[in-house]
PDB file of C-alpha atoms in Angstrom:
ATOM      1  CA  MET A 176      -5.903   4.293  15.280  1.00 93.00           C
ATOM      2  CA  LYS A 177      -5.448   6.355  12.133  1.00 97.00           C
ATOM      3  CA  THR A 178      -5.118   4.202   9.012  1.00 98.00           C
ATOM      4  CA  ALA A 179      -4.491   5.019   5.352  1.00 98.00           C
ATOM      5  CA  VAL A 180      -5.909   2.634   2.747  1.00 98.00           C
ATOM      6  CA  ILE A 181      -3.884   3.161  -0.427  1.00 98.00           C
ATOM      7  CA  LEU A 182      -5.593   1.832  -3.560  1.00 98.00           C
ATOM      8  CA  ALA A 183      -3.764   1.373  -6.860  1.00 98.00           C
ATOM      9  CA  HIS A 184      -6.244   0.310  -9.551  1.00 98.00           C
ATOM     10  CA  PRO A 185      -7.505   2.359 -12.519  1.00 97.00           C
ATOM     11  CA  LYS A 186     -11.101   1.027 -12.472  1.00 96.00           C
ATOM     12  CA  PRO A 187     -13.408   2.396  -9.764  1.00 94.00           C
ATOM     13  CA  GLY A 188     -15.521  -0.780 -10.033  1.00 94.00           C
ATOM     14  CA  SER A 189     -12.587  -3.175  -9.757  1.00 96.00           C
ATOM     15  CA  PHE A 190     -12.334  -5.975  -7.218  1.00 97.00           C
ATOM     16  CA  CYS A 191      -9.362  -4.138  -5.694  1.00 98.00           C
ATOM     17  CA  ALA A 192     -11.658  -1.156  -5.141  1.00 98.00           C
ATOM     18  CA  SER A 193     -14.093  -3.497  -3.385  1.00 97.00           C
ATOM     19  CA  ILE A 194     -11.249  -4.712  -1.177  1.00 98.00           C
ATOM     20  CA  ALA A 195     -10.312  -1.127  -0.311  1.00 98.00           C
ATOM     21  CA  ARG A 196     -13.930  -0.301   0.547  1.00 98.00           C
ATOM     22  CA  THR A 197     -14.158  -3.445   2.697  1.00 98.00           C
ATOM     23  CA  CYS A 198     -10.964  -2.491   4.542  1.00 98.00           C
ATOM     24  CA  ALA A 199     -12.191   1.067   5.132  1.00 98.00           C
ATOM     25  CA  SER A 200     -15.711   0.114   6.245  1.00 98.00           C
ATOM     26  CA  THR A 201     -14.436  -2.645   8.567  1.00 98.00           C
ATOM     27  CA  LEU A 202     -11.902  -0.304  10.161  1.00 98.00           C
ATOM     28  CA  ARG A 203     -14.548   2.389  10.677  1.00 98.00           C
ATOM     29  CA  ASP A 204     -16.822  -0.256  12.214  1.00 97.00           C
ATOM     30  CA  LEU A 205     -13.975  -1.037  14.628  1.00 97.00           C
ATOM     31  CA  GLY A 206     -13.732   2.638  15.572  1.00 97.00           C
ATOM     32  CA  HIS A 207     -10.670   3.585  13.547  1.00 97.00           C
ATOM     33  CA  THR A 208     -10.141   6.790  11.594  1.00 97.00           C
ATOM     34  CA  VAL A 209      -9.593   5.983   7.908  1.00 98.00           C
ATOM     35  CA  ARG A 210      -8.116   8.026   5.078  1.00 98.00           C
ATOM     36  CA  VAL A 211      -8.499   6.437   1.615  1.00 98.00           C
ATOM     37  CA  ARG A 212      -5.868   7.389  -0.961  1.00 98.00           C
ATOM     38  CA  ASP A 213      -7.148   6.290  -4.373  1.00 98.00           C
ATOM     39  CA  LEU A 214      -4.067   6.980  -6.491  1.00 98.00           C
ATOM     40  CA  TYR A 215      -5.804   6.964  -9.874  1.00 98.00           C
ATOM     41  CA  ARG A 216      -8.690   9.162  -8.688  1.00 97.00           C
ATOM     42  CA  MET A 217      -6.061  11.527  -7.213  1.00 97.00           C
ATOM     43  CA  ASP A 218      -4.279  11.512 -10.582  1.00 97.00           C
ATOM     44  CA  PHE A 219      -1.066  10.954  -8.633  1.00 97.00           C
ATOM     45  CA  ASP A 220       2.077  11.501 -10.723  1.00 97.00           C
ATOM     46  CA  PRO A 221       4.355   8.504 -10.039  1.00 96.00           C
ATOM     47  CA  ARG A 222       7.352   9.989 -11.848  1.00 94.00           C
ATOM     48  CA  LEU A 223      10.229  10.810  -9.517  1.00 90.00           C
ATOM     49  CA  GLN A 224      11.414  14.327 -10.341  1.00 87.00           C
ATOM     50  CA  ALA A 225      15.095  15.240 -10.749  1.00 84.00           C
ATOM     51  CA  GLY A 226      15.017  17.536  -7.713  1.00 82.00           C
ATOM     52  CA  GLU A 227      13.671  14.692  -5.566  1.00 84.00           C
ATOM     53  CA  ILE A 228      16.861  12.689  -6.003  1.00 82.00           C
ATOM     54  CA  PRO A 229      19.275  13.537  -3.180  1.00 77.00           C
ATOM     55  CA  GLY A 230      22.587  14.889  -4.414  1.00 73.00           C
ATOM     56  CA  PRO A 231      25.254  17.550  -3.854  1.00 70.00           C
ATOM     57  CA  ALA A 232      22.700  20.286  -4.539  1.00 66.00           C
ATOM     58  CA  GLY A 233      20.451  18.906  -1.786  1.00 67.00           C
ATOM     59  CA  TYR A 234      16.936  17.563  -1.922  1.00 76.00           C
ATOM     60  CA  ALA A 235      13.577  19.208  -2.539  1.00 79.00           C
ATOM     61  CA  ALA A 236      10.255  17.400  -2.272  1.00 84.00           C
ATOM     62  CA  GLY A 237       7.737  18.481  -4.907  1.00 87.00           C
ATOM     63  CA  LYS A 238       4.653  20.435  -3.819  1.00 91.00           C
ATOM     64  CA  ASP A 239       2.412  17.410  -4.418  1.00 95.00           C
ATOM     65  CA  VAL A 240       4.747  15.243  -2.337  1.00 95.00           C
ATOM     66  CA  ALA A 241       4.809  17.734   0.541  1.00 94.00           C
ATOM     67  CA  GLU A 242       0.998  17.969   0.512  1.00 96.00           C
ATOM     68  CA  GLU A 243       0.548  14.183   0.490  1.00 97.00           C
ATOM     69  CA  ARG A 244       3.069  13.699   3.288  1.00 96.00           C
ATOM     70  CA  ALA A 245       1.202  16.266   5.375  1.00 97.00           C
ATOM     71  CA  LYS A 246      -1.995  14.233   4.914  1.00 97.00           C
ATOM     72  CA  LEU A 247      -0.187  11.079   6.066  1.00 98.00           C
ATOM     73  CA  ALA A 248       1.796  12.638   8.910  1.00 96.00           C
ATOM     74  CA  ARG A 249      -0.371  11.191  11.703  1.00 96.00           C
ATOM     75  CA  ILE A 250      -1.163   7.868  10.038  1.00 98.00           C
ATOM     76  CA  GLU A 251      -0.266   4.909  12.241  1.00 97.00           C
ATOM     77  CA  ALA A 252      -1.058   2.056   9.841  1.00 97.00           C
ATOM     78  CA  PHE A 253      -0.792   1.794   6.064  1.00 98.00           C
ATOM     79  CA  ILE A 254      -2.790  -0.706   3.991  1.00 98.00           C
ATOM     80  CA  LEU A 255      -1.787  -1.207   0.346  1.00 98.00           C
ATOM     81  CA  VAL A 256      -4.379  -2.639  -2.069  1.00 98.00           C
ATOM     82  CA  TYR A 257      -3.272  -3.491  -5.599  1.00 97.00           C
ATOM     83  CA  PRO A 258      -3.303  -6.061  -8.419  1.00 97.00           C
ATOM     84  CA  PHE A 259      -0.310  -8.021  -9.656  1.00 93.00           C
ATOM     85  CA  TRP A 260       0.738  -6.822 -13.097  1.00 91.00           C
ATOM     86  CA  PHE A 261       3.605  -8.965 -14.414  1.00 88.00           C
ATOM     87  CA  ASN A 262       3.950 -10.175 -10.812  1.00 87.00           C
ATOM     88  CA  ALA A 263       4.593  -6.676  -9.494  1.00 90.00           C
ATOM     89  CA  PRO A 264       2.569  -3.714  -8.214  1.00 95.00           C
ATOM     90  CA  PRO A 265       1.256  -1.172 -10.739  1.00 96.00           C
ATOM     91  CA  ALA A 266       3.733   1.575 -11.641  1.00 96.00           C
ATOM     92  CA  ILE A 267       1.567   4.192  -9.918  1.00 98.00           C
ATOM     93  CA  LEU A 268       2.033   2.438  -6.555  1.00 97.00           C
ATOM     94  CA  LYS A 269       5.772   1.974  -7.047  1.00 96.00           C
ATOM     95  CA  GLY A 270       6.020   5.674  -7.897  1.00 96.00           C
ATOM     96  CA  TYR A 271       3.955   6.588  -4.827  1.00 97.00           C
ATOM     97  CA  ILE A 272       6.369   4.645  -2.632  1.00 96.00           C
ATOM     98  CA  ASP A 273       9.380   6.197  -4.415  1.00 94.00           C
ATOM     99  CA  ARG A 274       8.112   9.747  -3.993  1.00 95.00           C
ATOM    100  CA  ILE A 275       6.171   9.706  -0.709  1.00 96.00           C
ATOM    101  CA  PHE A 276       7.988   7.175   1.493  1.00 96.00           C
ATOM    102  CA  SER A 277      11.484   8.311   0.559  1.00 91.00           C
ATOM    103  CA  LEU A 278      13.910  10.803   2.113  1.00 89.00           C
ATOM    104  CA  GLY A 279      12.272  13.184   4.546  1.00 90.00           C
ATOM    105  CA  PHE A 280       9.223  11.023   5.331  1.00 95.00           C
ATOM    106  CA  GLY A 281      10.237   7.363   5.414  1.00 95.00           C
ATOM    107  CA  TYR A 282      13.851   7.921   6.454  1.00 94.00           C
ATOM    108  CA  ARG A 283      16.515  10.563   6.921  1.00 90.00           C
ATOM    109  CA  PRO A 284      20.227  10.494   6.118  1.00 84.00           C
ATOM    110  CA  THR A 285      22.790   9.851   8.828  1.00 84.00           C
ATOM    111  CA  PHE A 286      26.556   9.695   8.848  1.00 82.00           C
ATOM    112  CA  HIS A 287      26.405   5.890   8.535  1.00 82.00           C
ATOM    113  CA  GLY A 288      23.498   5.620   6.073  1.00 82.00           C
ATOM    114  CA  THR A 289      19.857   6.227   6.921  1.00 86.00           C
ATOM    115  CA  GLU A 290      17.587   6.342   9.950  1.00 94.00           C
ATOM    116  CA  PRO A 291      13.976   5.109   9.689  1.00 96.00           C
ATOM    117  CA  LEU A 292      11.268   7.674  10.483  1.00 97.00           C
ATOM    118  CA  LEU A 293       8.166   5.468  10.618  1.00 97.00           C
ATOM    119  CA  LEU A 294       9.004   3.330  13.653  1.00 97.00           C
ATOM    120  CA  GLY A 295       5.914   2.089  15.453  1.00 97.00           C
ATOM    121  CA  ARG A 296       3.775   2.218  12.316  1.00 97.00           C
ATOM    122  CA  THR A 297       2.529  -0.817  10.431  1.00 97.00           C
ATOM    123  CA  LEU A 298       2.199  -2.049   6.852  1.00 98.00           C
ATOM    124  CA  THR A 299      -0.465  -4.475   5.631  1.00 97.00           C
ATOM    125  CA  SER A 300      -1.049  -5.482   2.005  1.00 97.00           C
ATOM    126  CA  PHE A 301      -3.880  -7.000   0.006  1.00 97.00           C
ATOM    127  CA  SER A 302      -2.969  -8.026  -3.540  1.00 96.00           C
ATOM    128  CA  THR A 303      -4.860  -9.796  -6.311  1.00 96.00           C
ATOM    129  CA  SER A 304      -4.040 -11.707  -9.471  1.00 94.00           C
ATOM    130  CA  GLY A 305      -5.853 -13.527 -12.230  1.00 92.00           C
ATOM    131  CA  ALA A 306      -3.509 -16.465 -11.667  1.00 90.00           C
ATOM    132  CA  PRO A 307      -4.539 -19.021  -9.063  1.00 87.00           C
ATOM    133  CA  GLU A 308      -3.257 -18.261  -5.560  1.00 85.00           C
ATOM    134  CA  GLU A 309      -1.337 -21.554  -5.383  1.00 87.00           C
ATOM    135  CA  TRP A 310       0.509 -20.756  -8.642  1.00 89.00           C
ATOM    136  CA  VAL A 311       1.559 -17.339  -7.319  1.00 87.00           C
ATOM    137  CA  LYS A 312       2.933 -19.002  -4.191  1.00 87.00           C
ATOM    138  CA  GLN A 313       4.553 -22.033  -5.853  1.00 89.00           C
ATOM    139  CA  THR A 314       6.376 -20.005  -8.501  1.00 89.00           C
ATOM    140  CA  GLY A 315       7.850 -17.685  -5.878  1.00 88.00           C
ATOM    141  CA  ALA A 316       6.102 -14.647  -7.368  1.00 89.00           C
ATOM    142  CA  LEU A 317       4.519 -13.693  -4.036  1.00 90.00           C
ATOM    143  CA  SER A 318       7.555 -14.318  -1.853  1.00 91.00           C
ATOM    144  CA  GLY A 319       9.771 -12.452  -4.333  1.00 90.00           C
ATOM    145  CA  LEU A 320       7.489  -9.450  -4.343  1.00 90.00           C
ATOM    146  CA  MET A 321       7.196  -9.466  -0.558  1.00 92.00           C
ATOM    147  CA  ALA A 322      10.990  -9.478  -0.211  1.00 90.00           C
ATOM    148  CA  VAL A 323      11.619  -6.497  -2.492  1.00 87.00           C
ATOM    149  CA  PHE A 324       8.439  -4.554  -1.708  1.00 90.00           C
ATOM    150  CA  ASP A 325       6.936  -5.277   1.739  1.00 95.00           C
ATOM    151  CA  SER A 326      10.066  -6.304   3.647  1.00 94.00           C
ATOM    152  CA  HIS A 327      12.381  -3.753   2.054  1.00 94.00           C
ATOM    153  CA  LEU A 328       9.925  -0.882   2.493  1.00 95.00           C
ATOM    154  CA  ALA A 329       9.479  -1.835   6.143  1.00 96.00           C
ATOM    155  CA  ALA A 330      13.218  -2.209   6.736  1.00 94.00           C
ATOM    156  CA  VAL A 331      14.053   1.205   5.287  1.00 95.00           C
ATOM    157  CA  THR A 332      11.210   3.094   6.980  1.00 97.00           C
ATOM    158  CA  GLY A 333      11.030   1.200  10.268  1.00 97.00           C
ATOM    159  CA  MET A 334       7.461  -0.014   9.783  1.00 98.00           C
ATOM    160  CA  THR A 335       6.366  -3.461  10.940  1.00 97.00           C
ATOM    161  CA  VAL A 336       4.772  -5.751   8.336  1.00 97.00           C
ATOM    162  CA  LYS A 337       1.501  -7.022   9.815  1.00 96.00           C
ATOM    163  CA  GLY A 338       0.587  -9.245   6.883  1.00 95.00           C
ATOM    164  CA  HIS A 339       0.139  -9.702   3.166  1.00 95.00           C
ATOM    165  CA  THR A 340      -3.030 -11.394   1.927  1.00 96.00           C
ATOM    166  CA  HIS A 341      -2.987 -12.431  -1.714  1.00 95.00           C
ATOM    167  CA  LEU A 342      -6.213 -13.356  -3.492  1.00 95.00           C
ATOM    168  CA  GLY A 343      -5.733 -15.336  -6.676  1.00 94.00           C
ATOM    169  CA  GLY A 344      -8.174 -16.248  -9.403  1.00 92.00           C
ATOM    170  CA  VAL A 345      -9.653 -12.744  -9.559  1.00 94.00           C
ATOM    171  CA  LEU A 346     -11.129 -12.728 -13.060  1.00 93.00           C
ATOM    172  CA  PRO A 347     -14.092 -11.083 -14.828  1.00 90.00           C
ATOM    173  CA  SER A 348     -15.711 -14.527 -14.867  1.00 91.00           C
ATOM    174  CA  MET A 349     -15.495 -14.851 -11.075  1.00 92.00           C
ATOM    175  CA  THR A 350     -18.861 -15.750  -9.554  1.00 94.00           C
ATOM    176  CA  PRO A 351     -20.576 -13.367  -7.107  1.00 94.00           C
ATOM    177  CA  GLU A 352     -20.289 -16.124  -4.498  1.00 96.00           C
ATOM    178  CA  ALA A 353     -16.513 -16.317  -4.954  1.00 94.00           C
ATOM    179  CA  ALA A 354     -16.195 -12.534  -4.716  1.00 96.00           C
ATOM    180  CA  THR A 355     -18.309 -12.451  -1.556  1.00 96.00           C
ATOM    181  CA  ALA A 356     -16.191 -15.201   0.023  1.00 96.00           C
ATOM    182  CA  MET A 357     -12.969 -13.338  -0.778  1.00 96.00           C
ATOM    183  CA  LEU A 358     -14.293 -10.065   0.645  1.00 97.00           C
ATOM    184  CA  ALA A 359     -15.315 -11.948   3.797  1.00 98.00           C
ATOM    185  CA  GLN A 360     -11.719 -13.163   3.992  1.00 97.00           C
ATOM    186  CA  VAL A 361     -10.506  -9.560   3.687  1.00 98.00           C
ATOM    187  CA  GLU A 362     -12.871  -8.417   6.444  1.00 98.00           C
ATOM    188  CA  ALA A 363     -11.753 -11.267   8.712  1.00 97.00           C
ATOM    189  CA  GLU A 364      -8.096 -10.399   8.137  1.00 97.00           C
ATOM    190  CA  VAL A 365      -8.697  -6.723   8.926  1.00 98.00           C
ATOM    191  CA  ARG A 366     -10.538  -7.666  12.121  1.00 97.00           C
ATOM    192  CA  ARG A 367      -7.732 -10.034  13.093  1.00 96.00           C
ATOM    193  CA  THR A 368      -4.988  -7.473  12.411  1.00 95.00           C
ATOM    194  CA  PHE A 369      -6.653  -4.336  13.761  1.00 95.00           C
ATOM    195  CA  PRO A 370      -8.273  -4.571  17.212  1.00 89.00           C
ATOM    196  CA  ALA A 371     -11.268  -2.404  18.016  1.00 91.00           C
ATOM    197  CA  ALA A 372     -10.308   1.141  18.948  1.00 80.00           C
TER     198      ALA A 372
END
């Protein structure tokens, strides 16, 4: 299986980066082909351009969008890795979704609306927050995000959501033991979700 791990965190040494590395190494260990898309290292521009908005004059994907879509064309599974900032993904990830998974890649227009183009592909997410995991769940922050981000993205593009693992209490003061336990949880989830190739 060909999988893209999409990381949205500005610090190369962040815990999110460790999660992305764990996902990639576990998938490779299982025999999968992995393409890591580190949005900050790519210096991805999240700003939707005027020409990328469908209208009477048509639609034109930017050169960077066309190149990124070409790199993802054969990907069968997408894994998003990101922190919660104000209980939402970082702007760079939202912009990546807006620009890459939109018209021409994620869906196409039809007479009655849109037709999904990513049927048979899957979406898995790993998110983190400084807030305790229970707080994120009890306040509805996680379920709200999953409704407008995971579920909506999947519905529009035709992908199947395989899971969303949220890790709370990710702080600079986190002990090495806690970090190791969380990364073991990530590895276990990847192994559960992605069978050996």
